[in-house]
């Protein structure tokens, strides 16, 4: 059974840093690209970042470029998001999601339960 | 960046009725890289449709997707009580963006 479990969500002051983790199990982690998606309270979904299966390719939404860094440890089946210079508008539930390119479309077929990040000013 | 606009914002229907949700892209979505998700309060999104029209594993056949280019539709043929939720479209042909969502609520 595929499982994605986020951790590391917390209350942090504006300007601070936080590192989210996502532990993956039930599939060959290195064979799948991964993403972070966030959802501000009462708002819709917003894509944050992408990393290829090997970790060689990363992409970011403009809103987080230069502040957030995505990475992965394929030996430990783990995905990370390092968030620096946090702002009020980064307050959200952060989901990790697997991208299934084997279908040909890269849809997000499995999601974690989410980790809440609250930025206070 | 491709902007996805979903309409209507809210759809008020009764169980058994047909729901038609629209997703319009600001430019053509490459190779129909258009996906639909369902989300219920307090839960993670659930994949429904990928490639504009292919149902994900375990999704009932009352859900169907159609469209190409810039205009896409999610249709729920007969609403079941568990279908009342938020629905989001997403494109992954040029980076990745989500629509703002359509809420399907009980009339």
PDB file of N, CA, C and O in Angstrom, chain B residues 19-66:
ATOM      1  N   UNK B  19     -24.198  16.749 -12.681  1.00  0.00           N
ATOM      2  CA  UNK B  19     -23.333  17.905 -12.427  1.00  0.00           C
ATOM      3  C   UNK B  19     -22.366  18.082 -13.585  1.00  0.00           C
ATOM      4  O   UNK B  19     -21.735  17.121 -14.037  1.00  0.00           O
ATOM      5  N   UNK B  20     -22.262  19.326 -14.043  1.00  0.00           N
ATOM      6  CA  UNK B  20     -21.336  19.644 -15.124  1.00  0.00           C
ATOM      7  C   UNK B  20     -20.430  20.783 -14.666  1.00  0.00           C
ATOM      8  O   UNK B  20     -20.895  21.887 -14.403  1.00  0.00           O
ATOM      9  N   UNK B  21     -19.127  20.488 -14.551  1.00  0.00           N
ATOM     10  CA  UNK B  21     -18.142  21.445 -14.066  1.00  0.00           C
ATOM     11  C   UNK B  21     -17.210  21.800 -15.219  1.00  0.00           C
ATOM     12  O   UNK B  21     -16.758  20.925 -15.961  1.00  0.00           O
ATOM     13  N   UNK B  22     -16.880  23.082 -15.308  1.00  0.00           N
ATOM     14  CA  UNK B  22     -16.055  23.563 -16.403  1.00  0.00           C
ATOM     15  C   UNK B  22     -14.688  24.029 -15.924  1.00  0.00           C
ATOM     16  O   UNK B  22     -14.557  24.566 -14.811  1.00  0.00           O
ATOM     17  N   UNK B  23     -13.682  23.832 -16.747  1.00  0.00           N
ATOM     18  CA  UNK B  23     -12.321  24.294 -16.480  1.00  0.00           C
ATOM     19  C   UNK B  23     -11.789  24.865 -17.795  1.00  0.00           C
ATOM     20  O   UNK B  23     -11.663  24.140 -18.786  1.00  0.00           O
ATOM     21  N   UNK B  24     -11.502  26.158 -17.776  1.00  0.00           N
ATOM     22  CA  UNK B  24     -11.029  26.833 -18.987  1.00  0.00           C
ATOM     23  C   UNK B  24      -9.598  27.317 -18.774  1.00  0.00           C
ATOM     24  O   UNK B  24      -9.302  27.955 -17.756  1.00  0.00           O
ATOM     25  N   UNK B  25      -8.729  27.022 -19.732  1.00  0.00           N
ATOM     26  CA  UNK B  25      -7.319  27.388 -19.630  1.00  0.00           C
ATOM     27  C   UNK B  25      -7.022  28.654 -20.428  1.00  0.00           C
ATOM     28  O   UNK B  25      -7.637  28.900 -21.476  1.00  0.00           O
ATOM     29  N   UNK B  26      -6.061  29.448 -19.947  1.00  0.00           N
ATOM     30  CA  UNK B  26      -5.708  30.703 -20.614  1.00  0.00           C
ATOM     31  C   UNK B  26      -4.942  30.471 -21.918  1.00  0.00           C
ATOM     32  O   UNK B  26      -4.861  31.358 -22.756  1.00  0.00           O
ATOM     33  N   UNK B  27      -4.394  29.271 -22.071  1.00  0.00           N
ATOM     34  CA  UNK B  27      -3.775  28.853 -23.323  1.00  0.00           C
ATOM     35  C   UNK B  27      -3.893  27.347 -23.423  1.00  0.00           C
ATOM     36  O   UNK B  27      -4.193  26.680 -22.434  1.00  0.00           O
ATOM     37  N   UNK B  28      -3.661  26.820 -24.597  1.00  0.00           N
ATOM     38  CA  UNK B  28      -3.880  25.401 -24.839  1.00  0.00           C
ATOM     39  C   UNK B  28      -3.057  24.531 -23.891  1.00  0.00           C
ATOM     40  O   UNK B  28      -1.864  24.783 -23.676  1.00  0.00           O
ATOM     41  N   UNK B  29      -3.697  23.510 -23.330  1.00  0.00           N
ATOM     42  CA  UNK B  29      -3.028  22.589 -22.417  1.00  0.00           C
ATOM     43  C   UNK B  29      -2.358  21.497 -23.248  1.00  0.00           C
ATOM     44  O   UNK B  29      -3.024  20.752 -23.978  1.00  0.00           O
ATOM     45  N   UNK B  30      -1.034  21.406 -23.132  1.00  0.00           N
ATOM     46  CA  UNK B  30      -0.247  20.471 -23.919  1.00  0.00           C
ATOM     47  C   UNK B  30      -0.750  19.042 -23.779  1.00  0.00           C
ATOM     48  O   UNK B  30      -0.867  18.531 -22.653  1.00  0.00           O
ATOM     49  N   UNK B  31      -1.029  18.410 -24.911  1.00  0.00           N
ATOM     50  CA  UNK B  31      -1.355  16.982 -24.955  1.00  0.00           C
ATOM     51  C   UNK B  31      -2.412  16.570 -23.944  1.00  0.00           C
ATOM     52  O   UNK B  31      -2.370  15.468 -23.400  1.00  0.00           O
ATOM     53  N   UNK B  32      -3.328  17.477 -23.658  1.00  0.00           N
ATOM     54  CA  UNK B  32      -4.410  17.163 -22.710  1.00  0.00           C
ATOM     55  C   UNK B  32      -3.888  16.722 -21.346  1.00  0.00           C
ATOM     56  O   UNK B  32      -4.449  15.812 -20.723  1.00  0.00           O
ATOM     57  N   UNK B  33      -2.847  17.383 -20.859  1.00  0.00           N
ATOM     58  CA  UNK B  33      -2.321  17.106 -19.520  1.00  0.00           C
ATOM     59  C   UNK B  33      -3.230  17.795 -18.483  1.00  0.00           C
ATOM     60  O   UNK B  33      -2.811  18.648 -17.734  1.00  0.00           O
ATOM     61  N   UNK B  34      -4.495  17.376 -18.471  1.00  0.00           N
ATOM     62  CA  UNK B  34      -5.493  18.000 -17.613  1.00  0.00           C
ATOM     63  C   UNK B  34      -6.025  16.951 -16.642  1.00  0.00           C
ATOM     64  O   UNK B  34      -6.382  15.836 -17.054  1.00  0.00           O
ATOM     65  N   UNK B  35      -6.049  17.306 -15.368  1.00  0.00           N
ATOM     66  CA  UNK B  35      -6.385  16.364 -14.298  1.00  0.00           C
ATOM     67  C   UNK B  35      -7.504  16.963 -13.443  1.00  0.00           C
ATOM     68  O   UNK B  35      -7.600  18.188 -13.298  1.00  0.00           O
ATOM     69  N   UNK B  36      -8.348  16.098 -12.895  1.00  0.00           N
ATOM     70  CA  UNK B  36      -9.394  16.516 -11.957  1.00  0.00           C
ATOM     71  C   UNK B  36      -9.199  15.794 -10.625  1.00  0.00           C
ATOM     72  O   UNK B  36      -8.895  14.601 -10.589  1.00  0.00           O
ATOM     73  N   UNK B  37      -9.380  16.555  -9.542  1.00  0.00           N
ATOM     74  CA  UNK B  37      -9.296  16.016  -8.184  1.00  0.00           C
ATOM     75  C   UNK B  37     -10.576  16.364  -7.428  1.00  0.00           C
ATOM     76  O   UNK B  37     -11.207  17.382  -7.676  1.00  0.00           O
ATOM     77  N   UNK B  38     -10.902  15.516  -6.467  1.00  0.00           N
ATOM     78  CA  UNK B  38     -11.981  15.772  -5.518  1.00  0.00           C
ATOM     79  C   UNK B  38     -11.374  15.974  -4.139  1.00  0.00           C
ATOM     80  O   UNK B  38     -10.434  15.254  -3.774  1.00  0.00           O
ATOM     81  N   UNK B  39     -11.885  16.929  -3.387  1.00  0.00           N
ATOM     82  CA  UNK B  39     -11.422  17.115  -2.016  1.00  0.00           C
ATOM     83  C   UNK B  39     -12.593  17.339  -1.081  1.00  0.00           C
ATOM     84  O   UNK B  39     -13.450  18.178  -1.336  1.00  0.00           O
ATOM     85  N   UNK B  40     -12.609  16.584   0.008  1.00  0.00           N
ATOM     86  CA  UNK B  40     -13.621  16.749   1.052  1.00  0.00           C
ATOM     87  C   UNK B  40     -12.975  17.448   2.242  1.00  0.00           C
ATOM     88  O   UNK B  40     -11.749  17.374   2.415  1.00  0.00           O
ATOM     89  N   UNK B  41     -13.778  18.127   3.071  1.00  0.00           N
ATOM     90  CA  UNK B  41     -13.212  18.890   4.201  1.00  0.00           C
ATOM     91  C   UNK B  41     -12.322  18.025   5.091  1.00  0.00           C
ATOM     92  O   UNK B  41     -12.684  16.910   5.472  1.00  0.00           O
ATOM     93  N   UNK B  42     -11.140  18.555   5.396  1.00  0.00           N
ATOM     94  CA  UNK B  42     -10.214  17.875   6.285  1.00  0.00           C
ATOM     95  C   UNK B  42      -9.463  16.708   5.655  1.00  0.00           C
ATOM     96  O   UNK B  42      -8.736  15.994   6.365  1.00  0.00           O
ATOM     97  N   UNK B  43      -9.648  16.507   4.357  1.00  0.00           N
ATOM     98  CA  UNK B  43      -8.988  15.389   3.681  1.00  0.00           C
ATOM     99  C   UNK B  43      -8.055  15.884   2.583  1.00  0.00           C
ATOM    100  O   UNK B  43      -8.185  16.998   2.075  1.00  0.00           O
ATOM    101  N   UNK B  44      -7.119  15.025   2.214  1.00  0.00           N
ATOM    102  CA  UNK B  44      -6.256  15.309   1.079  1.00  0.00           C
ATOM    103  C   UNK B  44      -7.057  15.159  -0.220  1.00  0.00           C
ATOM    104  O   UNK B  44      -8.069  14.449  -0.251  1.00  0.00           O
ATOM    105  N   UNK B  45      -6.614  15.814  -1.278  1.00  0.00           N
ATOM    106  CA  UNK B  45      -7.281  15.606  -2.573  1.00  0.00           C
ATOM    107  C   UNK B  45      -7.183  14.160  -3.032  1.00  0.00           C
ATOM    108  O   UNK B  45      -6.267  13.425  -2.659  1.00  0.00           O
ATOM    109  N   UNK B  46      -8.143  13.775  -3.865  1.00  0.00           N
ATOM    110  CA  UNK B  46      -8.222  12.428  -4.418  1.00  0.00           C
ATOM    111  C   UNK B  46      -8.252  12.539  -5.937  1.00  0.00           C
ATOM    112  O   UNK B  46      -9.046  13.312  -6.481  1.00  0.00           O
ATOM    113  N   UNK B  47      -7.395  11.776  -6.601  1.00  0.00           N
ATOM    114  CA  UNK B  47      -7.345  11.803  -8.064  1.00  0.00           C
ATOM    115  C   UNK B  47      -8.601  11.170  -8.660  1.00  0.00           C
ATOM    116  O   UNK B  47      -8.992  10.066  -8.284  1.00  0.00           O
ATOM    117  N   UNK B  48      -9.253  11.882  -9.595  1.00  0.00           N
ATOM    118  CA  UNK B  48     -10.426  11.357 -10.283  1.00  0.00           C
ATOM    119  C   UNK B  48     -10.137  11.005 -11.743  1.00  0.00           C
ATOM    120  O   UNK B  48     -10.393   9.892 -12.202  1.00  0.00           O
ATOM    121  N   UNK B  49      -9.627  12.002 -12.476  1.00  0.00           N
ATOM    122  CA  UNK B  49      -9.480  11.921 -13.929  1.00  0.00           C
ATOM    123  C   UNK B  49      -8.097  12.437 -14.302  1.00  0.00           C
ATOM    124  O   UNK B  49      -7.652  13.468 -13.777  1.00  0.00           O
ATOM    125  N   UNK B  50      -7.404  11.740 -15.218  1.00  0.00           N
ATOM    126  CA  UNK B  50      -6.137  12.237 -15.747  1.00  0.00           C
ATOM    127  C   UNK B  50      -6.171  12.157 -17.266  1.00  0.00           C
ATOM    128  O   UNK B  50      -7.024  11.452 -17.847  1.00  0.00           O
ATOM    129  N   UNK B  51      -5.262  12.873 -17.924  1.00  0.00           N
ATOM    130  CA  UNK B  51      -5.268  12.889 -19.379  1.00  0.00           C
ATOM    131  C   UNK B  51      -6.586  13.373 -19.947  1.00  0.00           C
ATOM    132  O   UNK B  51      -7.013  12.933 -21.020  1.00  0.00           O
ATOM    133  N   UNK B  52      -7.260  14.234 -19.211  1.00  0.00           N
ATOM    134  CA  UNK B  52      -8.542  14.855 -19.578  1.00  0.00           C
ATOM    135  C   UNK B  52      -9.740  13.915 -19.500  1.00  0.00           C
ATOM    136  O   UNK B  52     -10.854  14.358 -19.199  1.00  0.00           O
ATOM    137  N   UNK B  53      -9.530  12.607 -19.752  1.00  0.00           N
ATOM    138  CA  UNK B  53     -10.700  11.731 -19.859  1.00  0.00           C
ATOM    139  C   UNK B  53     -10.520  10.324 -19.281  1.00  0.00           C
ATOM    140  O   UNK B  53     -11.459   9.525 -19.360  1.00  0.00           O
ATOM    141  N   UNK B  54      -9.365  10.016 -18.736  1.00  0.00           N
ATOM    142  CA  UNK B  54      -9.133   8.671 -18.203  1.00  0.00           C
ATOM    143  C   UNK B  54      -9.448   8.626 -16.714  1.00  0.00           C
ATOM    144  O   UNK B  54      -8.909   9.423 -15.937  1.00  0.00           O
ATOM    145  N   UNK B  55     -10.314   7.709 -16.312  1.00  0.00           N
ATOM    146  CA  UNK B  55     -10.644   7.577 -14.898  1.00  0.00           C
ATOM    147  C   UNK B  55      -9.513   6.903 -14.134  1.00  0.00           C
ATOM    148  O   UNK B  55      -8.939   5.912 -14.597  1.00  0.00           O
ATOM    149  N   UNK B  56      -9.231   7.412 -12.946  1.00  0.00           N
ATOM    150  CA  UNK B  56      -8.218   6.798 -12.092  1.00  0.00           C
ATOM    151  C   UNK B  56      -8.762   5.491 -11.516  1.00  0.00           C
ATOM    152  O   UNK B  56      -9.969   5.237 -11.531  1.00  0.00           O
ATOM    153  N   UNK B  57      -7.860   4.692 -11.005  1.00  0.00           N
ATOM    154  CA  UNK B  57      -8.222   3.400 -10.435  1.00  0.00           C
ATOM    155  C   UNK B  57      -9.255   3.569  -9.325  1.00  0.00           C
ATOM    156  O   UNK B  57      -9.077   4.387  -8.421  1.00  0.00           O
ATOM    157  N   UNK B  58     -10.340   2.793  -9.418  1.00  0.00           N
ATOM    158  CA  UNK B  58     -11.347   2.789  -8.366  1.00  0.00           C
ATOM    159  C   UNK B  58     -12.380   3.890  -8.449  1.00  0.00           C
ATOM    160  O   UNK B  58     -13.274   3.957  -7.597  1.00  0.00           O
ATOM    161  N   UNK B  59     -12.289   4.744  -9.454  1.00  0.00           N
ATOM    162  CA  UNK B  59     -13.253   5.846  -9.582  1.00  0.00           C
ATOM    163  C   UNK B  59     -14.498   5.344 -10.312  1.00  0.00           C
ATOM    164  O   UNK B  59     -14.389   4.775 -11.401  1.00  0.00           O
ATOM    165  N   UNK B  60     -15.678   5.583  -9.738  1.00  0.00           N
ATOM    166  CA  UNK B  60     -16.918   5.077 -10.354  1.00  0.00           C
ATOM    167  C   UNK B  60     -17.153   5.675 -11.737  1.00  0.00           C
ATOM    168  O   UNK B  60     -16.741   6.811 -12.015  1.00  0.00           O
ATOM    169  N   UNK B  61     -17.866   4.929 -12.581  1.00  0.00           N
ATOM    170  CA  UNK B  61     -18.039   5.387 -13.961  1.00  0.00           C
ATOM    171  C   UNK B  61     -19.068   6.507 -14.097  1.00  0.00           C
ATOM    172  O   UNK B  61     -19.305   6.998 -15.212  1.00  0.00           O
ATOM    173  N   UNK B  62     -19.661   6.957 -12.993  1.00  0.00           N
ATOM    174  CA  UNK B  62     -20.519   8.136 -13.069  1.00  0.00           C
ATOM    175  C   UNK B  62     -19.683   9.411 -13.249  1.00  0.00           C
ATOM    176  O   UNK B  62     -20.217  10.450 -13.602  1.00  0.00           O
ATOM    177  N   UNK B  63     -18.371   9.306 -12.995  1.00  0.00           N
ATOM    178  CA  UNK B  63     -17.459  10.424 -13.229  1.00  0.00           C
ATOM    179  C   UNK B  63     -16.856  10.291 -14.631  1.00  0.00           C
ATOM    180  O   UNK B  63     -16.327   9.239 -14.994  1.00  0.00           O
ATOM    181  N   UNK B  64     -16.929  11.371 -15.404  1.00  0.00           N
ATOM    182  CA  UNK B  64     -16.310  11.346 -16.718  1.00  0.00           C
ATOM    183  C   UNK B  64     -15.711  12.711 -17.035  1.00  0.00           C
ATOM    184  O   UNK B  64     -16.213  13.757 -16.578  1.00  0.00           O
ATOM    185  N   UNK B  65     -14.626  12.701 -17.786  1.00  0.00           N
ATOM    186  CA  UNK B  65     -13.971  13.927 -18.190  1.00  0.00           C
ATOM    187  C   UNK B  65     -13.917  14.027 -19.697  1.00  0.00           C
ATOM    188  O   UNK B  65     -13.831  13.015 -20.393  1.00  0.00           O
ATOM    189  N   UNK B  66     -13.960  15.261 -20.186  1.00  0.00           N
ATOM    190  CA  UNK B  66     -13.899  15.477 -21.632  1.00  0.00           C
ATOM    191  C   UNK B  66     -13.255  16.824 -21.900  1.00  0.00           C
ATOM    192  O   UNK B  66     -13.027  17.618 -20.983  1.00  0.00           O
TER     193      UNK B  66
END
